[in-house]
Amino acid sequence: MSRYLVVLSLDALGAEDLEDLSELDALAELMEKGVHIKQVESIYPSLTYPAHTSIITGHYPKTHGIVNNTKIEPGKASPDWFWFKKSIRVPTLYDKAKEAGLKTAAFLWPVAAKSGIDHNIAEIFPNRFWLNQVMVSLWGSSPRFLLEMNKKYGHLRKGIHQPELDHFLTEAVIDTILHKQPELLLAHFVDMDSMRHAYGVRSKEAKAALKRHNTRVRRIVEATKEAGIYQDTTFVILGDHYQIDVDTAIRLNVRLQELGYIKTNQNGEVVSWQAYAKSADGSSYIYCEDTAIRQILQQELRKVEGVERILIQPEIAEKGADPAACLMVEGKPGYFFMEQLNGPLVEKVSPEKVGEPDYYKAVHGYDPKKENYQTTLVIAGPEIKQQTVFEKARLIDEGPTFARILGLELPETEGRVLEEIFITQ
Ligand SMILES: [Zn+2]
């Protein structure tokens, strides 16, 4: 058992990122001190909110309930995200930690707003014009803690802009380790994911973000030394998914509207629908009012440029995705899905467009089995083997393994405890 567990999620960290460690000394040191599992398979759709929920529950999205980043709200330009913990249907690692009387802290960990975590800065942003960031953050977080961190380090951030947000987060994590010493600490850093979306997977901006992450990791490890808890701490560095470069957008709802399955009024607002494409970026769910239209939809959507594959039930659920979906459309590498009803069905993304809402240079959300698309995992701590490399694991194995590290248990998970990483098996 380890007394403390520090989980640092570097959003969009790929297996490929740890192949060259020449400029990543802090990550290299943890790999040297512990275990590196090279290839970790994400979940389907490989999006941040479903993935982070799989990480702390050990279950697939179909079971834990977070089947997408955002909710089904047809026609809405900015649908609500699954911010709140109440949407998770199974026990989480932090629930179990709290039950055991451990102190918990979370820093922009997805789907953890109003979660009961002792020290919580929730990832939630205003999505209604009458709300503002301070209000929603205070509402979803632990208010005193957030106010304290904002007072000390708020000057470092510029809203949710990167890399400033992760600079702020790093100071908040370090401060919390020094002064509060939570037994379970979960932190989610988005710097590199943002850079990949805006500049591409292997861009110099993404590389610079990875180097910044390395510095953040080094400083957080140093903080545990300063706090005198280093020897009793297990460190986890993980990714939730990788990304794939894209240059073409597909709007399946444009086709569904042409086919008469979506009806809009004069203002272009959705008034009714029989079939609706709910984007997951690299893939897209299709929800149907009546499954009788499934076959015709399948035939029609197969003809769309950039569609790699169309899954039906029970295959969708077998892959761990939403059992309520009628179809799931997988994009070819280079293609991604937009939810909009207006615009061309297929659009080459011009460089000027990148940076506008929904226009990206790279995305995720694809089938986690896609080629060169794996994430990775590093674990180092008192009970973990040293200088050991394993080839494969799954994201759903992480939750039960983290529970074991703290002497806890997540019962009946779809993932398994990675017994092979522990010194005493
Ligand atoms: Zn992510």
Short mmCIF file of C-alpha atoms and ligand atoms in Angstrom, two decimals:
data_model
loop_
_atom_site.label_atom_id
_atom_site.label_comp_id
_atom_site.label_asym_id
_atom_site.label_seq_id
_atom_site.Cartn_x
_atom_site.Cartn_y
_atom_site.Cartn_z
CA MET A 1 0.00 0.00 0.00
CA SER A 2 1.03 3.53 -0.76
CA ARG A 3 -0.18 6.24 1.55
CA TYR A 4 -0.54 8.91 -1.18
CA LEU A 5 -1.56 8.69 -4.82
CA VAL A 6 -0.93 11.57 -7.25
CA VAL A 7 -2.59 11.06 -10.66
CA LEU A 8 -1.51 13.55 -13.32
CA SER A 9 -3.52 13.31 -16.54
CA LEU A 10 -1.73 14.92 -19.49
CA ASP A 11 -4.64 15.23 -21.86
CA ALA A 12 -3.90 13.77 -25.36
CA LEU A 13 -0.64 12.10 -24.28
CA GLY A 14 0.14 9.42 -26.87
CA ALA A 15 2.32 6.31 -26.70
CA GLU A 16 4.50 8.02 -29.31
CA ASP A 17 5.22 10.95 -26.97
CA LEU A 18 7.40 8.82 -24.69
CA GLU A 19 9.54 7.32 -27.45
CA ASP A 20 12.06 10.17 -27.31
CA LEU A 21 12.84 11.22 -23.74
CA SER A 22 15.83 13.45 -24.50
CA GLU A 23 14.01 16.59 -23.35
CA LEU A 24 11.70 14.94 -20.83
CA ASP A 25 13.93 14.28 -17.84
CA ALA A 26 11.21 14.23 -15.17
CA LEU A 27 9.11 11.73 -17.11
CA ALA A 28 12.22 9.65 -17.84
CA GLU A 29 13.06 9.60 -14.13
CA LEU A 30 9.62 8.29 -13.18
CA MET A 31 9.84 5.63 -15.90
CA GLU A 32 13.23 4.62 -14.54
CA LYS A 33 11.90 4.49 -10.99
CA GLY A 34 8.75 2.59 -11.92
CA VAL A 35 6.70 0.87 -14.60
CA HIS A 36 5.98 2.08 -18.12
CA ILE A 37 3.06 0.50 -19.96
CA LYS A 38 3.71 1.55 -23.53
CA GLN A 39 0.39 1.03 -25.26
CA VAL A 40 -2.83 1.79 -23.42
CA GLU A 41 -6.12 1.39 -25.27
CA SER A 42 -8.61 4.21 -24.64
CA ILE A 43 -12.39 3.75 -24.77
CA TYR A 44 -14.97 4.40 -27.51
CA PRO A 45 -15.62 7.19 -28.30
CA SER A 46 -12.11 8.26 -27.25
CA LEU A 47 -13.16 11.62 -25.79
CA THR A 48 -11.96 13.36 -22.64
CA TYR A 49 -15.04 13.06 -20.41
CA PRO A 50 -15.89 9.41 -21.14
CA ALA A 51 -12.17 8.53 -20.88
CA HIS A 52 -11.55 10.25 -17.54
CA THR A 53 -14.64 8.60 -16.13
CA SER A 54 -13.36 5.19 -17.30
CA ILE A 55 -10.00 5.99 -15.64
CA ILE A 56 -11.57 6.48 -12.20
CA THR A 57 -14.31 3.84 -12.41
CA GLY A 58 -12.77 0.94 -14.35
CA HIS A 59 -15.84 0.76 -16.59
CA TYR A 60 -16.74 1.41 -20.22
CA PRO A 61 -18.89 4.45 -21.09
CA LYS A 62 -21.98 2.25 -21.65
CA THR A 63 -21.76 1.26 -17.98
CA HIS A 64 -20.58 4.46 -16.26
CA GLY A 65 -23.01 6.57 -18.31
CA ILE A 66 -20.70 9.30 -19.70
CA VAL A 67 -21.05 8.26 -23.34
CA ASN A 68 -19.92 11.60 -24.84
CA ASN A 69 -18.44 14.94 -23.77
CA THR A 70 -21.71 16.76 -24.35
CA LYS A 71 -25.40 15.99 -24.05
CA ILE A 72 -27.88 15.41 -26.88
CA GLU A 73 -29.38 18.84 -27.51
CA PRO A 74 -30.28 18.90 -31.22
CA GLY A 75 -29.55 22.13 -33.03
CA LYS A 76 -27.77 23.79 -30.10
CA ALA A 77 -24.48 25.37 -31.13
CA SER A 78 -22.95 24.76 -27.71
CA PRO A 79 -24.58 21.79 -25.96
CA ASP A 80 -24.04 21.31 -22.23
CA TRP A 81 -21.15 19.11 -21.13
CA PHE A 82 -21.38 16.29 -18.62
CA TRP A 83 -19.94 18.47 -15.88
CA PHE A 84 -21.69 16.99 -12.88
CA LYS A 85 -20.72 13.89 -10.95
CA LYS A 86 -24.37 12.88 -10.61
CA SER A 87 -24.31 11.62 -14.23
CA ILE A 88 -21.83 8.84 -13.28
CA ARG A 89 -23.74 5.62 -12.56
CA VAL A 90 -21.04 3.56 -10.80
CA PRO A 91 -18.71 4.13 -7.81
CA THR A 92 -15.61 6.24 -8.49
CA LEU A 93 -12.13 6.00 -7.03
CA TYR A 94 -12.72 9.18 -5.02
CA ASP A 95 -16.01 7.81 -3.61
CA LYS A 96 -14.10 4.80 -2.30
CA ALA A 97 -11.29 7.01 -0.97
CA LYS A 98 -13.79 9.18 0.89
CA GLU A 99 -15.58 6.12 2.32
CA ALA A 100 -12.22 4.98 3.70
CA GLY A 101 -11.71 8.36 5.34
CA LEU A 102 -9.02 9.57 2.95
CA LYS A 103 -8.66 13.22 2.04
CA THR A 104 -9.29 13.91 -1.68
CA ALA A 105 -8.40 16.74 -4.05
CA ALA A 106 -9.19 17.30 -7.74
CA PHE A 107 -8.01 19.91 -10.21
CA LEU A 108 -10.15 20.34 -13.33
CA TRP A 109 -10.87 16.61 -13.29
CA PRO A 110 -13.72 16.04 -15.77
CA VAL A 111 -17.25 15.21 -14.56
CA ALA A 112 -16.36 16.06 -10.95
CA ALA A 113 -18.48 19.18 -10.37
CA LYS A 114 -20.49 18.84 -7.14
CA SER A 115 -18.72 15.57 -6.39
CA GLY A 116 -18.03 15.81 -2.67
CA ILE A 117 -14.26 15.86 -3.28
CA ASP A 118 -12.73 17.72 -0.31
CA HIS A 119 -10.64 20.22 -2.28
CA ASN A 120 -12.08 20.58 -5.74
CA ILE A 121 -11.56 22.96 -8.62
CA ALA A 122 -14.23 21.74 -11.01
CA GLU A 123 -13.98 21.77 -14.78
CA ILE A 124 -17.10 23.66 -15.71
CA PHE A 125 -17.63 26.75 -17.82
CA PRO A 126 -20.57 29.10 -18.34
CA ASN A 127 -22.87 27.93 -21.09
CA ARG A 128 -25.79 30.26 -20.50
CA PHE A 129 -25.56 33.97 -21.14
CA TRP A 130 -26.83 34.76 -17.64
CA LEU A 131 -24.05 32.80 -15.96
CA ASN A 132 -20.46 33.89 -15.48
CA GLN A 133 -17.29 31.90 -14.86
CA VAL A 134 -16.92 32.85 -11.20
CA MET A 135 -20.49 31.83 -10.45
CA VAL A 136 -20.39 28.43 -12.16
CA SER A 137 -16.93 27.61 -10.83
CA LEU A 138 -17.93 28.37 -7.25
CA TRP A 139 -21.15 26.46 -7.67
CA GLY A 140 -19.44 23.28 -8.94
CA SER A 141 -16.27 23.39 -6.82
CA SER A 142 -15.43 23.57 -3.12
CA PRO A 143 -15.95 27.36 -2.82
CA ARG A 144 -13.49 28.18 -0.05
CA PHE A 145 -10.72 26.18 -1.68
CA LEU A 146 -11.32 27.74 -5.10
CA LEU A 147 -11.38 31.26 -3.62
CA GLU A 148 -8.16 30.56 -1.73
CA MET A 149 -6.38 29.25 -4.85
CA ASN A 150 -7.72 32.10 -6.99
CA LYS A 151 -6.54 34.65 -4.48
CA LYS A 152 -3.03 33.20 -4.43
CA TYR A 153 -2.57 32.20 -8.07
CA GLY A 154 -5.50 33.64 -10.03
CA HIS A 155 -3.16 36.25 -11.56
CA LEU A 156 -1.50 33.43 -13.54
CA ARG A 157 -4.59 32.52 -15.53
CA LYS A 158 -6.40 34.19 -18.42
CA GLY A 159 -9.82 32.58 -18.20
CA ILE A 160 -9.48 29.10 -19.66
CA HIS A 161 -6.69 30.06 -22.10
CA GLN A 162 -3.68 27.71 -22.33
CA PRO A 163 -0.91 27.44 -21.25
CA GLU A 164 -1.84 29.94 -18.51
CA LEU A 165 -4.61 27.74 -17.09
CA ASP A 166 -2.17 24.85 -16.57
CA HIS A 167 0.36 27.26 -14.99
CA PHE A 168 -2.33 28.21 -12.48
CA LEU A 169 -3.26 24.57 -11.95
CA THR A 170 0.34 23.54 -11.28
CA GLU A 171 0.70 26.14 -8.52
CA ALA A 172 -2.61 25.06 -7.00
CA VAL A 173 -1.52 21.39 -7.02
CA ILE A 174 1.83 22.23 -5.42
CA ASP A 175 0.21 24.45 -2.78
CA THR A 176 -2.25 21.66 -1.94
CA ILE A 177 0.50 19.05 -1.61
CA LEU A 178 2.48 21.37 0.67
CA HIS A 179 -0.37 22.49 2.90
CA LYS A 180 -3.12 19.90 2.72
CA GLN A 181 -1.49 16.60 1.76
CA PRO A 182 -4.52 14.81 0.32
CA GLU A 183 -4.13 11.03 0.08
CA LEU A 184 -5.75 11.05 -3.37
CA LEU A 185 -4.95 13.87 -5.79
CA LEU A 186 -6.34 13.95 -9.34
CA ALA A 187 -5.17 16.66 -11.75
CA HIS A 188 -6.07 17.19 -15.40
CA PHE A 189 -3.74 19.28 -17.61
CA VAL A 190 -5.10 20.35 -21.01
CA ASP A 191 -2.20 22.42 -22.44
CA MET A 192 -0.98 19.80 -24.94
CA ASP A 193 -4.49 18.72 -26.01
CA SER A 194 -5.32 22.37 -26.84
CA MET A 195 -2.10 22.80 -28.83
CA ARG A 196 -2.74 19.61 -30.81
CA HIS A 197 -6.28 20.71 -31.69
CA ALA A 198 -5.02 24.11 -32.84
CA TYR A 199 -1.68 23.25 -34.48
CA GLY A 200 -1.57 19.49 -35.16
CA VAL A 201 -0.41 16.34 -33.39
CA ARG A 202 3.33 16.70 -34.09
CA SER A 203 3.47 20.51 -34.22
CA LYS A 204 6.23 22.45 -32.48
CA GLU A 205 3.53 23.98 -30.25
CA ALA A 206 2.46 20.50 -29.06
CA LYS A 207 6.10 19.55 -28.43
CA ALA A 208 6.61 22.72 -26.41
CA ALA A 209 3.50 21.87 -24.35
CA LEU A 210 4.91 18.40 -23.62
CA LYS A 211 8.12 20.02 -22.37
CA ARG A 212 6.06 22.32 -20.15
CA HIS A 213 4.28 19.24 -18.81
CA ASN A 214 7.65 17.70 -18.01
CA THR A 215 8.55 20.79 -15.94
CA ARG A 216 5.16 20.67 -14.19
CA VAL A 217 5.69 17.00 -13.32
CA ARG A 218 9.18 17.74 -11.97
CA ARG A 219 7.87 20.55 -9.76
CA ILE A 220 5.00 18.43 -8.42
CA VAL A 221 7.38 15.55 -7.56
CA GLU A 222 9.69 18.09 -5.84
CA ALA A 223 6.72 19.38 -3.82
CA THR A 224 6.14 15.90 -2.34
CA LYS A 225 9.81 15.88 -1.26
CA GLU A 226 9.40 19.28 0.36
CA ALA A 227 6.23 18.06 2.09
CA GLY A 228 8.09 14.98 3.35
CA ILE A 229 5.73 12.51 1.67
CA TYR A 230 7.78 11.51 -1.39
CA GLN A 231 8.71 8.05 -0.04
CA ASP A 232 5.04 7.23 0.59
CA THR A 233 3.70 8.60 -2.70
CA THR A 234 2.83 6.74 -5.89
CA PHE A 235 2.92 8.92 -9.00
CA VAL A 236 0.84 8.21 -12.08
CA ILE A 237 1.32 9.94 -15.42
CA LEU A 238 -1.36 9.03 -17.93
CA GLY A 239 -3.12 10.10 -21.10
CA ASP A 240 -6.80 9.73 -21.90
CA HIS A 241 -6.49 9.36 -25.72
CA TYR A 242 -4.11 10.46 -28.46
CA GLN A 243 -5.07 12.65 -31.47
CA ILE A 244 -5.07 12.31 -35.28
CA ASP A 245 -4.44 15.15 -37.75
CA VAL A 246 -7.47 16.17 -39.80
CA ASP A 247 -8.21 18.36 -42.80
CA THR A 248 -11.85 17.63 -43.68
CA ALA A 249 -15.11 18.10 -41.76
CA ILE A 250 -18.29 16.05 -42.29
CA ARG A 251 -21.76 17.32 -41.32
CA LEU A 252 -23.96 14.22 -41.23
CA ASN A 253 -26.96 16.25 -40.05
CA VAL A 254 -26.94 18.11 -43.37
CA ARG A 255 -27.57 14.78 -45.11
CA LEU A 256 -30.14 13.70 -42.50
CA GLN A 257 -32.01 16.95 -43.04
CA GLU A 258 -31.94 16.48 -46.85
CA LEU A 259 -33.41 13.01 -46.33
CA GLY A 260 -36.24 14.54 -44.27
CA TYR A 261 -35.25 13.10 -40.91
CA ILE A 262 -34.67 16.51 -39.30
CA LYS A 263 -37.24 19.30 -39.53
CA THR A 264 -36.33 22.91 -38.86
CA ASN A 265 -38.32 26.16 -38.69
CA GLN A 266 -37.63 29.39 -40.61
CA ASN A 267 -34.90 30.34 -38.14
CA GLY A 268 -33.12 27.04 -38.79
CA GLU A 269 -33.97 25.70 -35.32
CA VAL A 270 -34.70 21.99 -34.95
CA VAL A 271 -38.40 21.42 -34.34
CA SER A 272 -38.44 17.62 -34.67
CA TRP A 273 -36.14 14.78 -35.66
CA GLN A 274 -36.34 11.08 -36.47
CA ALA A 275 -32.60 10.67 -36.77
CA TYR A 276 -29.87 12.91 -35.39
CA ALA A 277 -26.08 12.76 -35.68
CA LYS A 278 -24.46 13.47 -32.31
CA SER A 279 -20.81 14.17 -32.99
CA ALA A 280 -17.97 12.63 -31.01
CA ASP A 281 -15.41 14.36 -33.30
CA GLY A 282 -13.58 11.36 -34.81
CA SER A 283 -16.78 9.32 -34.74
CA SER A 284 -20.46 10.17 -34.61
CA TYR A 285 -23.41 8.56 -32.90
CA ILE A 286 -26.67 8.41 -34.85
CA TYR A 287 -29.75 8.39 -32.64
CA CYS A 288 -33.03 7.23 -34.20
CA GLU A 289 -36.58 7.59 -32.96
CA ASP A 290 -37.49 4.35 -34.67
CA THR A 291 -34.90 1.67 -35.43
CA ALA A 292 -36.90 0.68 -38.54
CA ILE A 293 -35.05 3.42 -40.44
CA ARG A 294 -31.65 2.04 -39.43
CA GLN A 295 -31.03 0.10 -42.61
CA ILE A 296 -31.80 2.95 -44.96
CA LEU A 297 -29.68 5.32 -42.88
CA GLN A 298 -26.83 2.85 -43.02
CA GLN A 299 -27.07 2.68 -46.82
CA GLU A 300 -27.20 6.47 -47.19
CA LEU A 301 -24.45 7.35 -44.74
CA ARG A 302 -22.09 4.73 -46.15
CA LYS A 303 -21.96 6.81 -49.37
CA VAL A 304 -20.66 9.91 -47.55
CA GLU A 305 -17.00 10.76 -48.22
CA GLY A 306 -14.72 10.08 -45.25
CA VAL A 307 -16.89 7.43 -43.60
CA GLU A 308 -14.70 4.46 -42.71
CA ARG A 309 -17.23 2.17 -41.08
CA ILE A 310 -20.77 2.09 -39.68
CA LEU A 311 -21.47 0.06 -36.57
CA ILE A 312 -24.87 -1.19 -35.47
CA GLN A 313 -26.09 -2.64 -32.16
CA PRO A 314 -25.08 -4.84 -30.42
CA GLU A 315 -21.61 -4.09 -31.80
CA ILE A 316 -21.71 -0.49 -30.50
CA ALA A 317 -22.42 -1.65 -26.96
CA GLU A 318 -19.87 -4.46 -27.26
CA LYS A 319 -17.28 -1.78 -27.95
CA GLY A 320 -18.38 -0.05 -24.75
CA ALA A 321 -20.18 2.90 -26.35
CA ASP A 322 -23.78 4.11 -25.91
CA PRO A 323 -26.27 1.21 -26.12
CA ALA A 324 -29.03 3.73 -26.92
CA ALA A 325 -27.44 4.76 -30.23
CA CYS A 326 -28.93 3.40 -33.43
CA LEU A 327 -25.69 3.60 -35.44
CA MET A 328 -22.13 4.71 -34.89
CA VAL A 329 -20.15 6.17 -37.77
CA GLU A 330 -16.36 5.97 -37.66
CA GLY A 331 -14.41 8.59 -39.63
CA LYS A 332 -11.36 7.81 -41.76
CA PRO A 333 -8.11 9.33 -40.49
CA GLY A 334 -8.09 12.97 -41.66
CA TYR A 335 -11.86 13.38 -41.28
CA PHE A 336 -13.93 14.57 -38.34
CA PHE A 337 -17.61 15.19 -37.63
CA MET A 338 -19.41 18.46 -36.96
CA GLU A 339 -22.88 18.53 -35.53
CA GLN A 340 -24.09 21.62 -37.45
CA LEU A 341 -27.11 21.48 -39.76
CA ASN A 342 -25.89 24.27 -42.00
CA GLY A 343 -22.97 24.30 -44.38
CA PRO A 344 -21.60 21.80 -46.88
CA LEU A 345 -21.89 18.08 -46.14
CA VAL A 346 -18.13 17.70 -46.59
CA GLU A 347 -15.79 20.66 -46.15
CA LYS A 348 -12.02 20.92 -46.57
CA VAL A 349 -10.82 22.91 -43.59
CA SER A 350 -8.90 25.95 -44.81
CA PRO A 351 -6.04 27.19 -42.58
CA GLU A 352 -7.88 30.48 -41.91
CA LYS A 353 -10.81 28.57 -40.40
CA VAL A 354 -8.73 26.74 -37.79
CA GLY A 355 -9.28 28.36 -34.42
CA GLU A 356 -12.93 29.18 -35.10
CA PRO A 357 -15.32 27.09 -32.99
CA ASP A 358 -15.46 23.44 -34.21
CA TYR A 359 -12.55 23.83 -36.67
CA TYR A 360 -9.44 21.86 -35.74
CA LYS A 361 -6.06 20.64 -37.05
CA ALA A 362 -6.31 17.40 -35.06
CA VAL A 363 -9.06 15.59 -33.13
CA HIS A 364 -9.87 12.43 -31.18
CA GLY A 365 -13.02 10.43 -30.56
CA TYR A 366 -12.10 7.62 -32.97
CA ASP A 367 -12.21 3.89 -32.33
CA PRO A 368 -9.37 3.33 -29.79
CA LYS A 369 -8.12 0.43 -31.91
CA LYS A 370 -7.17 2.77 -34.76
CA GLU A 371 -3.53 2.57 -35.82
CA ASN A 372 -0.92 4.70 -33.97
CA TYR A 373 -3.60 6.02 -31.69
CA GLN A 374 -2.78 4.50 -28.30
CA THR A 375 -2.20 6.42 -25.10
CA THR A 376 0.30 5.42 -22.40
CA LEU A 377 0.85 5.02 -18.64
CA VAL A 378 3.71 5.52 -16.17
CA ILE A 379 3.43 4.46 -12.51
CA ALA A 380 6.16 4.83 -9.88
CA GLY A 381 5.87 4.30 -6.15
CA PRO A 382 6.97 2.25 -3.14
CA GLU A 383 5.09 -0.94 -4.15
CA ILE A 384 5.67 -0.69 -7.88
CA LYS A 385 8.36 -2.62 -9.76
CA GLN A 386 11.32 -0.57 -10.94
CA GLN A 387 12.69 -0.15 -14.47
CA THR A 388 10.01 -2.39 -15.90
CA VAL A 389 8.25 -2.08 -19.23
CA PHE A 390 4.99 -3.75 -20.19
CA GLU A 391 3.50 -3.64 -23.68
CA LYS A 392 -0.24 -3.30 -23.16
CA ALA A 393 -3.10 -2.38 -20.87
CA ARG A 394 -6.53 -0.78 -21.20
CA LEU A 395 -7.81 2.50 -19.78
CA ILE A 396 -10.45 0.54 -17.83
CA ASP A 397 -7.66 -1.29 -15.95
CA GLU A 398 -6.42 1.96 -14.40
CA GLY A 399 -9.21 2.59 -11.85
CA PRO A 400 -9.05 -0.82 -10.17
CA THR A 401 -5.23 -0.61 -10.17
CA PHE A 402 -5.24 2.85 -8.55
CA ALA A 403 -7.70 1.59 -5.93
CA ARG A 404 -5.33 -1.27 -5.12
CA ILE A 405 -2.44 1.18 -4.71
CA LEU A 406 -4.37 2.95 -1.93
CA GLY A 407 -5.52 -0.34 -0.38
CA LEU A 408 -9.06 0.19 -1.67
CA GLU A 409 -11.28 -1.76 -4.02
CA LEU A 410 -13.56 -0.84 -6.90
CA PRO A 411 -15.91 -3.82 -6.97
CA GLU A 412 -16.95 -5.69 -10.15
CA THR A 413 -15.19 -3.49 -12.65
CA GLU A 414 -14.97 -4.29 -16.36
CA GLY A 415 -11.23 -3.58 -16.10
CA ARG A 416 -8.78 -5.60 -14.00
CA VAL A 417 -6.12 -4.78 -11.42
CA LEU A 418 -2.73 -4.76 -13.22
CA GLU A 419 -1.24 -7.26 -10.74
CA GLU A 420 1.95 -7.56 -12.77
CA ILE A 421 3.14 -4.05 -11.88
CA PHE A 422 3.34 -4.67 -8.12
CA ILE A 423 6.49 -5.89 -6.36
CA THR A 424 4.59 -8.37 -4.19
CA GLN A 425 1.94 -10.09 -6.25
ZN ZN B 1 -8.71 14.51 -23.61
#
